[in-house]
CSV table of C-alpha atoms in Angstrom, one decimal:
chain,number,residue,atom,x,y,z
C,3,UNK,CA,-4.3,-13.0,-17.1
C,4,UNK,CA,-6.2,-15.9,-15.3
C,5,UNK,CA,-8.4,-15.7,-12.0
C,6,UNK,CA,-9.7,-18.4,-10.4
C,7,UNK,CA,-13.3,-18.7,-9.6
C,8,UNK,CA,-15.9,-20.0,-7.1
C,9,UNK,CA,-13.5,-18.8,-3.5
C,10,UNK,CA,-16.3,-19.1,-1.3
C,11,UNK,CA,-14.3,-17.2,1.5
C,12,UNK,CA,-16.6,-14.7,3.7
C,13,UNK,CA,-15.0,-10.4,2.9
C,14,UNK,CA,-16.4,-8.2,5.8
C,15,UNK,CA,-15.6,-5.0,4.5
C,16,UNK,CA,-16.1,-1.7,6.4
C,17,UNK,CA,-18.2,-0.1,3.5
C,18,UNK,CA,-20.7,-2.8,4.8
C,19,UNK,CA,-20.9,-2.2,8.9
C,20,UNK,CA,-23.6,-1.2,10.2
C,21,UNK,CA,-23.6,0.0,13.6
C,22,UNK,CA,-24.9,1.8,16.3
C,23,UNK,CA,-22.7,5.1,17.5
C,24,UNK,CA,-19.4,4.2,18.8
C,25,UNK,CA,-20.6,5.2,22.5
C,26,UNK,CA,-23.4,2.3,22.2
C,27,UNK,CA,-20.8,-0.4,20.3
C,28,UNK,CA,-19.0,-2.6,22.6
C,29,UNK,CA,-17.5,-3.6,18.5
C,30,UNK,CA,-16.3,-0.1,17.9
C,31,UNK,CA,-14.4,-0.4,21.7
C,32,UNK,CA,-12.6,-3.4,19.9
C,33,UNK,CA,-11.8,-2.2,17.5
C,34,UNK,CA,-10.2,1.0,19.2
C,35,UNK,CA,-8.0,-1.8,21.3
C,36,UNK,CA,-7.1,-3.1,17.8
C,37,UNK,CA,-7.3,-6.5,16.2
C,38,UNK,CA,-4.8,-8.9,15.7
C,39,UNK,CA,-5.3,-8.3,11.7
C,40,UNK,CA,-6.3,-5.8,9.7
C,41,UNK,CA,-9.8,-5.6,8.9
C,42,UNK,CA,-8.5,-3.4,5.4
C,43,UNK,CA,-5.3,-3.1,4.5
C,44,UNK,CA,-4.0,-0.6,1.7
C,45,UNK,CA,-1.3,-1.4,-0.6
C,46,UNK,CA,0.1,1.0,-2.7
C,47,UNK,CA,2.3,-1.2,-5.0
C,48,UNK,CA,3.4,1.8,-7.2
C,49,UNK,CA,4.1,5.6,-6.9
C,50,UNK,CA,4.1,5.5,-11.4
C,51,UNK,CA,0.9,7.0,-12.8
C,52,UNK,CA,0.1,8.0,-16.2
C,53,UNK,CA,-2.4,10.7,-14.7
C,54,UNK,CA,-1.4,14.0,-12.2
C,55,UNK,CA,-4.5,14.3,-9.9
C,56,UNK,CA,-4.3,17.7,-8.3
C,57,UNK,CA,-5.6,15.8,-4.4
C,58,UNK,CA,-3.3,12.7,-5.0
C,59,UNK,CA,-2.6,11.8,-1.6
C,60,UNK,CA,0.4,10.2,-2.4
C,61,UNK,CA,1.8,12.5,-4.8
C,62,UNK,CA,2.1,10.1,-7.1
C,63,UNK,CA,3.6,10.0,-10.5
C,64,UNK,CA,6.8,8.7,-10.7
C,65,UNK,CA,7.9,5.0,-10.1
C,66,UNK,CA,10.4,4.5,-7.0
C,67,UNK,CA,13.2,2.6,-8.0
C,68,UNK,CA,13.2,1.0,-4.8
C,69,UNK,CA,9.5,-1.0,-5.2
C,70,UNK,CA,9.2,-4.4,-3.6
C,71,UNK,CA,9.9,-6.4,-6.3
C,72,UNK,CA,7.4,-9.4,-7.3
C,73,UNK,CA,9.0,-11.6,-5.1
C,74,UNK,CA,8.9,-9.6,-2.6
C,75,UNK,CA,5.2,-9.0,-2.6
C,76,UNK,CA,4.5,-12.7,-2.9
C,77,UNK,CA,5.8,-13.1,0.8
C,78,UNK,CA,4.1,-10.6,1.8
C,79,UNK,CA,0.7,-12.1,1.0
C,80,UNK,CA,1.9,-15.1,2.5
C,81,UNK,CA,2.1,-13.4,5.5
C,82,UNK,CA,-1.3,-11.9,4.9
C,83,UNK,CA,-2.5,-15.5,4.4
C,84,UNK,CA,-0.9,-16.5,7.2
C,85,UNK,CA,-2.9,-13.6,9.6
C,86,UNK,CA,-6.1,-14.1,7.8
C,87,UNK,CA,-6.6,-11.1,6.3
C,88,UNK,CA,-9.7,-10.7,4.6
C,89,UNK,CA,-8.9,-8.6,1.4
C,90,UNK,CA,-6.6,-6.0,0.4
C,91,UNK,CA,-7.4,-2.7,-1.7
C,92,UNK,CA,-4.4,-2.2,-3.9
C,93,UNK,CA,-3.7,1.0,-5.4
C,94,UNK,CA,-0.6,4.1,-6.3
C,95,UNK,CA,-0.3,5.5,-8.4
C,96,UNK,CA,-1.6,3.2,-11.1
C,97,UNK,CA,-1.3,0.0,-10.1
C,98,UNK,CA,-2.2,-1.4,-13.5
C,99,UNK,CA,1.0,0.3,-14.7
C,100,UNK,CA,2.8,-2.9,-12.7
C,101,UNK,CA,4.0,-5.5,-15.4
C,102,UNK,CA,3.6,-7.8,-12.6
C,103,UNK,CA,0.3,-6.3,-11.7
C,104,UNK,CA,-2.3,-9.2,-12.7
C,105,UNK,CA,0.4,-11.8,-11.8
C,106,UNK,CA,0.3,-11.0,-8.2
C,107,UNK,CA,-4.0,-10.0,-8.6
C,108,UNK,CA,-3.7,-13.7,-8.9
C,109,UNK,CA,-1.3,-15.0,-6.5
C,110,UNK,CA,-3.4,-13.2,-3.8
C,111,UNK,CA,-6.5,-15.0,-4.8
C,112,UNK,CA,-5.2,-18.2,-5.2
C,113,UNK,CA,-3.9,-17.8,-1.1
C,114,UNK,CA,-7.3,-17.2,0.0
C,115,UNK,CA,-6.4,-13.5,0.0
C,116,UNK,CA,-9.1,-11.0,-1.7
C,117,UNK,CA,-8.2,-7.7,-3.8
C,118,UNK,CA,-10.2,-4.6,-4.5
C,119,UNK,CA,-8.1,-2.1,-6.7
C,120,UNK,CA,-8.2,1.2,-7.5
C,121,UNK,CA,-7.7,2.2,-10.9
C,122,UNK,CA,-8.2,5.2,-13.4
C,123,UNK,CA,-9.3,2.6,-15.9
C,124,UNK,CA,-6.7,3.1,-18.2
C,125,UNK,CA,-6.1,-0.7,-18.0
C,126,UNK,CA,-9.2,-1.9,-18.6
C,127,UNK,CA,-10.2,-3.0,-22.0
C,128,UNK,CA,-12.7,-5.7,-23.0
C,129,UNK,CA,-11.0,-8.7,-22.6
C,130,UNK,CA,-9.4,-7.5,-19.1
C,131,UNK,CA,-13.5,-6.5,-18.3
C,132,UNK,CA,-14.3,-10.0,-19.2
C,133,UNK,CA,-11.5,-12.2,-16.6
C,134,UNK,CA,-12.3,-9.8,-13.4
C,135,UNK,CA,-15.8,-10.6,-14.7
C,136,UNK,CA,-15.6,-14.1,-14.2
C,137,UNK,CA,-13.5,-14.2,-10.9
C,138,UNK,CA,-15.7,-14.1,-7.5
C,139,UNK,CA,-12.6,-12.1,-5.6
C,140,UNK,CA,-11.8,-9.5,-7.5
C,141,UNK,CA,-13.3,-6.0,-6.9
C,142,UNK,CA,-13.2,-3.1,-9.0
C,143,UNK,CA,-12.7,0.5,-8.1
C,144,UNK,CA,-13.2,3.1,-11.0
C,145,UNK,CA,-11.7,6.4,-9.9
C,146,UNK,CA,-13.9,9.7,-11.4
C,147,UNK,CA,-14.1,12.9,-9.6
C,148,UNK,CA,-17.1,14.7,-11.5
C,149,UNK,CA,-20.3,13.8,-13.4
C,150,UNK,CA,-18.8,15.5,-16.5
C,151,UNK,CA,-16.0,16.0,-18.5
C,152,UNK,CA,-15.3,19.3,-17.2
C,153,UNK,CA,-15.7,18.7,-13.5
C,154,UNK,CA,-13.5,15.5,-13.6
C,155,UNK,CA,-10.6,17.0,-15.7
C,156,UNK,CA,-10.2,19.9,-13.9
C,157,UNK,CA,-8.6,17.3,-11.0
C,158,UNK,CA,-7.8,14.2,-13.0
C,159,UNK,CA,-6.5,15.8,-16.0
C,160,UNK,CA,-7.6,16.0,-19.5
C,161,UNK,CA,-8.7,12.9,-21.8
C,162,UNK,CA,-9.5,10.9,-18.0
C,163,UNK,CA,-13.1,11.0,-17.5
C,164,UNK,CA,-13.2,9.6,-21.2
C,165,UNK,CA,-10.8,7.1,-19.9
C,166,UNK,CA,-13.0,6.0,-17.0
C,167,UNK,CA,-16.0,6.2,-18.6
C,168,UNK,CA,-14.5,3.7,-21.1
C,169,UNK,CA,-13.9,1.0,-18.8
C,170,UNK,CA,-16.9,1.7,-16.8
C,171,UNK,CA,-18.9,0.3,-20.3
C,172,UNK,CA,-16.8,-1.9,-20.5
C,173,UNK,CA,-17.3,-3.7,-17.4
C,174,UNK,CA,-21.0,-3.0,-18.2
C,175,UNK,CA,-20.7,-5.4,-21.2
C,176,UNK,CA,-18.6,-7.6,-19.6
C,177,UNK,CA,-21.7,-8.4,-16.8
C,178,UNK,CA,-19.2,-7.0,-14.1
C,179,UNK,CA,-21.9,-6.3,-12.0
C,180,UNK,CA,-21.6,-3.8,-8.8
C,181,UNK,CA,-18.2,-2.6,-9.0
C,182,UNK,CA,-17.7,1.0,-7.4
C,183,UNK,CA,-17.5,4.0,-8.8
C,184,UNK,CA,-15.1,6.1,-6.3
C,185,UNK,CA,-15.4,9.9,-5.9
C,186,UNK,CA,-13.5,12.1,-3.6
C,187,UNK,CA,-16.0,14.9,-2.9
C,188,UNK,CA,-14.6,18.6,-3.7
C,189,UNK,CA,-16.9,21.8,-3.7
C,190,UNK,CA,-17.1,21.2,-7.7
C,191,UNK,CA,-18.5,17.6,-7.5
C,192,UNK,CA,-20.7,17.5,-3.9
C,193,UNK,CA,-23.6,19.5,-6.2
C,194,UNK,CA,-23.5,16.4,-8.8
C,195,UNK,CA,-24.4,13.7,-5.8
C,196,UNK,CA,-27.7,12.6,-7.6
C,197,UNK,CA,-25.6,12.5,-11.2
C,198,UNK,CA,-23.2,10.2,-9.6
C,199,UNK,CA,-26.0,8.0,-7.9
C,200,UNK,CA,-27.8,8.1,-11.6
C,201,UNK,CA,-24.1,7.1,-13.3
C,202,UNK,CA,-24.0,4.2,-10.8
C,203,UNK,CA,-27.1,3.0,-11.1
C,204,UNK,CA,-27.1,3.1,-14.6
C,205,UNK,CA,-23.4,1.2,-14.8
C,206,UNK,CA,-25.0,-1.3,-12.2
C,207,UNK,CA,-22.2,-0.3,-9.4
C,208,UNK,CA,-21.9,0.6,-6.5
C,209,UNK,CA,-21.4,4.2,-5.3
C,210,UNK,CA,-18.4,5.0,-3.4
C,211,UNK,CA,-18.1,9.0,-2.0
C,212,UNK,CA,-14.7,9.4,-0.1
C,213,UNK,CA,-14.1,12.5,1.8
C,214,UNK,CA,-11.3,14.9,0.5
C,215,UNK,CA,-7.7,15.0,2.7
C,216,UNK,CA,-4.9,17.7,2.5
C,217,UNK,CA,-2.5,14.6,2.1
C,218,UNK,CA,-0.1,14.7,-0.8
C,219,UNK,CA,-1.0,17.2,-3.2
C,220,UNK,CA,-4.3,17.7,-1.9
C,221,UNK,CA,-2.9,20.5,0.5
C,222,UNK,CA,-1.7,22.0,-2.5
C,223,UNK,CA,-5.5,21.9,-3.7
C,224,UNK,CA,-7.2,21.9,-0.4
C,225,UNK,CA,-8.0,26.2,0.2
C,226,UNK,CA,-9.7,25.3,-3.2
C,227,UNK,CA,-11.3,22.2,-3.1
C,228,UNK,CA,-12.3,21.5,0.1
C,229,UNK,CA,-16.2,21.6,0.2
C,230,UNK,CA,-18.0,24.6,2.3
C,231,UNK,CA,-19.6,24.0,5.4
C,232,UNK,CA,-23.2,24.1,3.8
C,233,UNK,CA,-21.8,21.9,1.3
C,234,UNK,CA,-21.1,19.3,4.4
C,235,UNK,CA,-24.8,19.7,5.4
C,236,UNK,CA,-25.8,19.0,2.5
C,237,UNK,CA,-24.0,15.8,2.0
C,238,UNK,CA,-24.5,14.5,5.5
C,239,UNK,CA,-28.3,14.6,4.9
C,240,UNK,CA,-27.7,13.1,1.2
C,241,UNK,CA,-26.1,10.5,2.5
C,242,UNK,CA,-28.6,9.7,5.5
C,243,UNK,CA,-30.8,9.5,2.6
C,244,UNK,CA,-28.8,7.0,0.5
C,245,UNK,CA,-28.1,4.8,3.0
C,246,UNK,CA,-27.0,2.2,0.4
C,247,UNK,CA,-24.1,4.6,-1.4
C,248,UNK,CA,-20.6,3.2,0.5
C,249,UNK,CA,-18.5,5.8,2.3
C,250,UNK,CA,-15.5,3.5,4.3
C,251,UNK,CA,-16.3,5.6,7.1
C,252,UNK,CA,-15.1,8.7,5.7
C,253,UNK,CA,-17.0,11.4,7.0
C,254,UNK,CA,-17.4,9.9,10.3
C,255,UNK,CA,-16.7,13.7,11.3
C,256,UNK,CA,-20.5,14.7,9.8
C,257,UNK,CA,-22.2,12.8,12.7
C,258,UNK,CA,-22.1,15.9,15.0
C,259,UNK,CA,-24.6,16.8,13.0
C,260,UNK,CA,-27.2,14.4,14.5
C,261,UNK,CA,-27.7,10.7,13.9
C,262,UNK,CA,-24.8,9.0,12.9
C,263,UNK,CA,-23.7,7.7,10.2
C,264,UNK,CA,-23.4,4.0,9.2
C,265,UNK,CA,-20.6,2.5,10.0
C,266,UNK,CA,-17.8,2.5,12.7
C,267,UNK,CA,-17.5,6.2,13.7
C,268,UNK,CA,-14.2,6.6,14.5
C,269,UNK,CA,-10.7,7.1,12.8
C,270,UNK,CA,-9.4,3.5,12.3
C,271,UNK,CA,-5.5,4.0,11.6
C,272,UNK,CA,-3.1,1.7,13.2
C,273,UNK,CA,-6.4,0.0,15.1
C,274,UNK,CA,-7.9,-1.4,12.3
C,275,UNK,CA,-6.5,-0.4,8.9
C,276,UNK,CA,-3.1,0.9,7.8
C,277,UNK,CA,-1.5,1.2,4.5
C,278,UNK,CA,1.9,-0.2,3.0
C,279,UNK,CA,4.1,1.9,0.6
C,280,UNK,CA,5.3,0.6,-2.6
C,281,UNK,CA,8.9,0.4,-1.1
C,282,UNK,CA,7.5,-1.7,2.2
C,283,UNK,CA,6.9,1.0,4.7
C,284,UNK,CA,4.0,0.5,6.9
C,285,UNK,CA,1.7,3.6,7.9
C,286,UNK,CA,-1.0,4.0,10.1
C,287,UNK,CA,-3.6,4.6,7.3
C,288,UNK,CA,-3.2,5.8,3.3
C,289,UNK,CA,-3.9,9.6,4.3
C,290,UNK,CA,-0.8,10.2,6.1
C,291,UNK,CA,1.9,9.0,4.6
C,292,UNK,CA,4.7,10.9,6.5
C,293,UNK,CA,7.7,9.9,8.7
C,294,UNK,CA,5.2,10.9,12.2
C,295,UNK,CA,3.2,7.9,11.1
C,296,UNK,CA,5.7,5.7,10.1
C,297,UNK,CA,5.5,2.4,12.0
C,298,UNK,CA,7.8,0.3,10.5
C,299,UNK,CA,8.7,-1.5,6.8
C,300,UNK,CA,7.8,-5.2,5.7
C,301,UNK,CA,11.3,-5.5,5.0
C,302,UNK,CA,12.4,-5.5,8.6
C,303,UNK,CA,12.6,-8.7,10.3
C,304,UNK,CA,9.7,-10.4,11.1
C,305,UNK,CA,7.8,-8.5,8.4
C,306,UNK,CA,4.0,-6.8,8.1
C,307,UNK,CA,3.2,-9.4,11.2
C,308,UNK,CA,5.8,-7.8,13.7
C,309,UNK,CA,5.0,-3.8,12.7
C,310,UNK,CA,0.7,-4.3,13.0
C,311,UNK,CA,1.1,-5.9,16.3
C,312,UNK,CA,4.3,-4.6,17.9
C,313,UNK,CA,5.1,-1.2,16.6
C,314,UNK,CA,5.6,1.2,19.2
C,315,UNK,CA,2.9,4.0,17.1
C,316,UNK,CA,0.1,1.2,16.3
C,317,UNK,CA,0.4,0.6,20.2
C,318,UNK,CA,0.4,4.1,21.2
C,319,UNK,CA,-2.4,4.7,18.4
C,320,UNK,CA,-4.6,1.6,20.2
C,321,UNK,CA,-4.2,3.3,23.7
C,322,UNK,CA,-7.8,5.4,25.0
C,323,UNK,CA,-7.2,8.7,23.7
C,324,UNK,CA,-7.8,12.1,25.4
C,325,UNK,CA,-10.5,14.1,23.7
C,326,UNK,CA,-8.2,17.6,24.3
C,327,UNK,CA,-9.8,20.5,23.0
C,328,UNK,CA,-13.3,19.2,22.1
C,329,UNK,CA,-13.4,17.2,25.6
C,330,UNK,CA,-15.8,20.2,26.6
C,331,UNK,CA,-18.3,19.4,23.5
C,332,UNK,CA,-21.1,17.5,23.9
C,333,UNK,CA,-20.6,16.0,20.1
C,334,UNK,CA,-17.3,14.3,20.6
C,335,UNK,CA,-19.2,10.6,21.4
C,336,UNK,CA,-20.3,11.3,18.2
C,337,UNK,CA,-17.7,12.5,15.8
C,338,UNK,CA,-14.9,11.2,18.0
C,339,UNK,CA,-12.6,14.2,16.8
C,340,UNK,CA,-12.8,13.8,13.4
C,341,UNK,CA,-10.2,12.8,11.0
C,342,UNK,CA,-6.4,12.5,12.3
C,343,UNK,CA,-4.6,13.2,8.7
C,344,UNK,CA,-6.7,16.3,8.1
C,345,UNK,CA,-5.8,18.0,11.7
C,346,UNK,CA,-2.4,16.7,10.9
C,347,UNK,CA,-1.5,17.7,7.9
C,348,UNK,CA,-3.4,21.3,8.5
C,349,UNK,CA,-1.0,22.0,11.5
C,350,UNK,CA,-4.1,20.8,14.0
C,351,UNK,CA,-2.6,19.2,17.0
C,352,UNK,CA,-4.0,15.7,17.1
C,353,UNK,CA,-6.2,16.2,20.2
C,354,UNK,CA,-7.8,19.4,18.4
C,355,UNK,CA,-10.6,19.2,16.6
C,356,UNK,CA,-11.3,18.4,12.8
C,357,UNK,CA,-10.5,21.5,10.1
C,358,UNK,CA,-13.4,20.6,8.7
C,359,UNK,CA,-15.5,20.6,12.3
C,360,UNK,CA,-19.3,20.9,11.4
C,361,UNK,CA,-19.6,23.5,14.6
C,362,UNK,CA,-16.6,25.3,13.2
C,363,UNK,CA,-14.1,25.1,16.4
C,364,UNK,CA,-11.9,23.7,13.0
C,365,UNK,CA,-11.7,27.2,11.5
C,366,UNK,CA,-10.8,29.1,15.2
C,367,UNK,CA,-8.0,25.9,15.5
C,368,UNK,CA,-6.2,26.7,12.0
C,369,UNK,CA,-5.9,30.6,12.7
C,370,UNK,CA,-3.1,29.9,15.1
C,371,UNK,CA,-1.1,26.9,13.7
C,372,UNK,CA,1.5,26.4,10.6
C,373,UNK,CA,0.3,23.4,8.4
C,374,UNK,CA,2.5,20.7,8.4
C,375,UNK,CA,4.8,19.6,5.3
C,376,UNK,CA,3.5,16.8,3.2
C,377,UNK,CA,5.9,13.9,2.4
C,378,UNK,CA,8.0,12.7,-0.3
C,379,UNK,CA,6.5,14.4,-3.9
C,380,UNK,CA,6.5,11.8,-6.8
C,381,UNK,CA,4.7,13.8,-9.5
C,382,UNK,CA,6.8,13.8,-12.6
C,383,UNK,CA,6.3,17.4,-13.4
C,384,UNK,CA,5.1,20.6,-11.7
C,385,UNK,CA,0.9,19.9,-11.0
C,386,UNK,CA,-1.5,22.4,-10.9
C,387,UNK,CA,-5.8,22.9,-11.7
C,388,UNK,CA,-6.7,22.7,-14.8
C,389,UNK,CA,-9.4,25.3,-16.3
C,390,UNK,CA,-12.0,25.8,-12.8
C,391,UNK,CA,-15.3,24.4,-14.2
C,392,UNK,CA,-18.0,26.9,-14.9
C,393,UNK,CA,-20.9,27.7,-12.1
């Protein structure tokens, strides 16, 4: 594997916004209307994973047969180039598991086009730790979802904290300085905030908490997993502490609980993210990867360029949207709704409020509804919890 060095291109990412609540940002109104680009776009380049996490959004495990093949991907970050897209994050799956993985790493910097990836670490030895070490465009996202052993393999699967640990010192060695650490918070992990600050700090990364989805097999997982409303004050006022630990706007939905958040404070799908599959379909963002939000396939003609700025659901997704059932709350400037996969994909109408709603008009909204089915499963085998940690 070779990466160039020394791109001096400028990466705005959304970790790294800082604004003022959505009601005060003439920015966030833009970004509602949409941009002509995406600000972060997700690529999923394979379903094939050599790990079954119990809240895989994706479902992932299995390869598709019908993956864009290397070529294929190549004009797509044309395209990307083309747009000026900042960076992608590529993920699956594993996208290490690619044979063309590093190949196309590569091609994407050499056009001007930046990568963050996602990764269990499994392909990260020394020498790999060394070459993203030495490229300026390259990002690194380890994957861990508990301070220990025990809390992580309970979701990940036995043997993977060792795993990610692993290529964690690795990078460490290498000089690989702030990477990210990721960590989708469950009820088991949200009391080991300070351990995961403490692992970052002493890795020299950069913390990165993401907010748990019943997407994929997390609604399998999600009646155990999800973290308790105390659980949610607690992390909003963690994270109001830690202003420095990245969230990519995840818990915008926690701001009804006072000050907001940094960052943009709203639900960006199809306005200024969105996510494309490993086959070339084009979602609104990676959390709901279902048929209802899918706006159209790189494959089509006139490619990823034609479905982010002419697909009937982006449109529809960049017109003003009624506040519905929470128009009567004084919080909605604030929270904005909350998150559109978890209503979704809890059998919440999309102009209901959040499951997870910090003032609990979530709970009252799920007695009456069926949740919705989750898409296409991948997972190689039947996927289930492993032992529950202890406490």
């Amino acid at each position: 594997m070779t990466l160039s060095t020394g791109l001096q291109i400028s990466e705005p990412t959304p970790d790294n916004l800082v604004l003022s609540p959505v009601k005060q940002s003439g920015l966030a109104d833009q970004m509602k209307a949409g941009l002509d680009a995406p600000i972060c776009l997700t690529w999923e380049l394979t379903y094939a994973c050599n790990l079954q996490c119990v809240h895989c959004l994706s479902s992932s495990g299995r390869r598709d047969p019908r993956e864009l093949t290397t070529e294929e991907c190549e004009a797509v970050i044309d395209e990307l180039q083309r747009m000026q897209v900042f960076y992608i994050n590529i993920g699956g799956g594993e996208p290490t598991i690619r044979k063309d993985f590093w190949h196309l790493v590569q091609y994407a910097v050499d056009h001007g086009v930046g990568v963050k990836f996602s990764t269990n670490g499994s392909g990260i030895d020394a020498a790999v730790a060394e070459q993203l070490a030495a490229s300026d465009y390259v990002d690194v996202q380890i994957s861990i979802d508990g301070a220990d052993a025990e809390t992580n393999d309970h979701v990940r699967g036995a043997g993977s904290f060792a795993t990610a640990v692993q290529a964690m010192e690795h990078l460490r060695s290498a000089g690989f300085e702030g990477f990210k650490i990721s960590v989708v918070m469950t009820r088991h992990n949200i009391p080991q905030v300070d351990a995961f600050k403490a692992m970052a700090d002493h890795y020299g990364a950069q913390l990165r908490l993401t907010r748990f989805r019943p997407s994929g097999r997390g609604a399998d997982s999600w009646d155990e997993l999800h973290p308790t409303d105390q659980q949610q004050r607690e992390l909003y006022h963690w994270l109001m502490d830690h202003p420095d630990v990245l969230t990519g706007d995840s818990f915008f939905h926690l701001s009804a609980l006072g000050e907001a958040l940094p960052g943009l404070n709203l639900c960006g799908a199809g306005r200024v993210v969105c996510l494309i599959d490993p086959v070339g379909d084009v979602y609104a963002c990676p959390f709901v990867l279902h048929d209802e939000f899918l706006a159209g396939s790189v494959r089509n003609e006139g490619g990823f360029q034609k479905v982010w700025q002419e697909s009937d659901l982006f449109t529809g997704l960049r017109e003003p949207q009624s506040a519905g059932a929470c128009a009567s709350c004084g919080h909605f400037d604030a929270c904005q709704g909350g998150c559109m996969a978890a209503k979704f994909f809890t059998g919440i109408p999309l102009d209901g409020p959040d499951p997870e709603c910090v003032l609990g008009h979530g709970e009252t909204a799920m007695d009456s509804v069926a949740r919705a089915e989750v898409g296409t499963d991948h997972s190689r085998t039947k996927v289930t919890l492993g032992t529950k940690p202890a406490g």
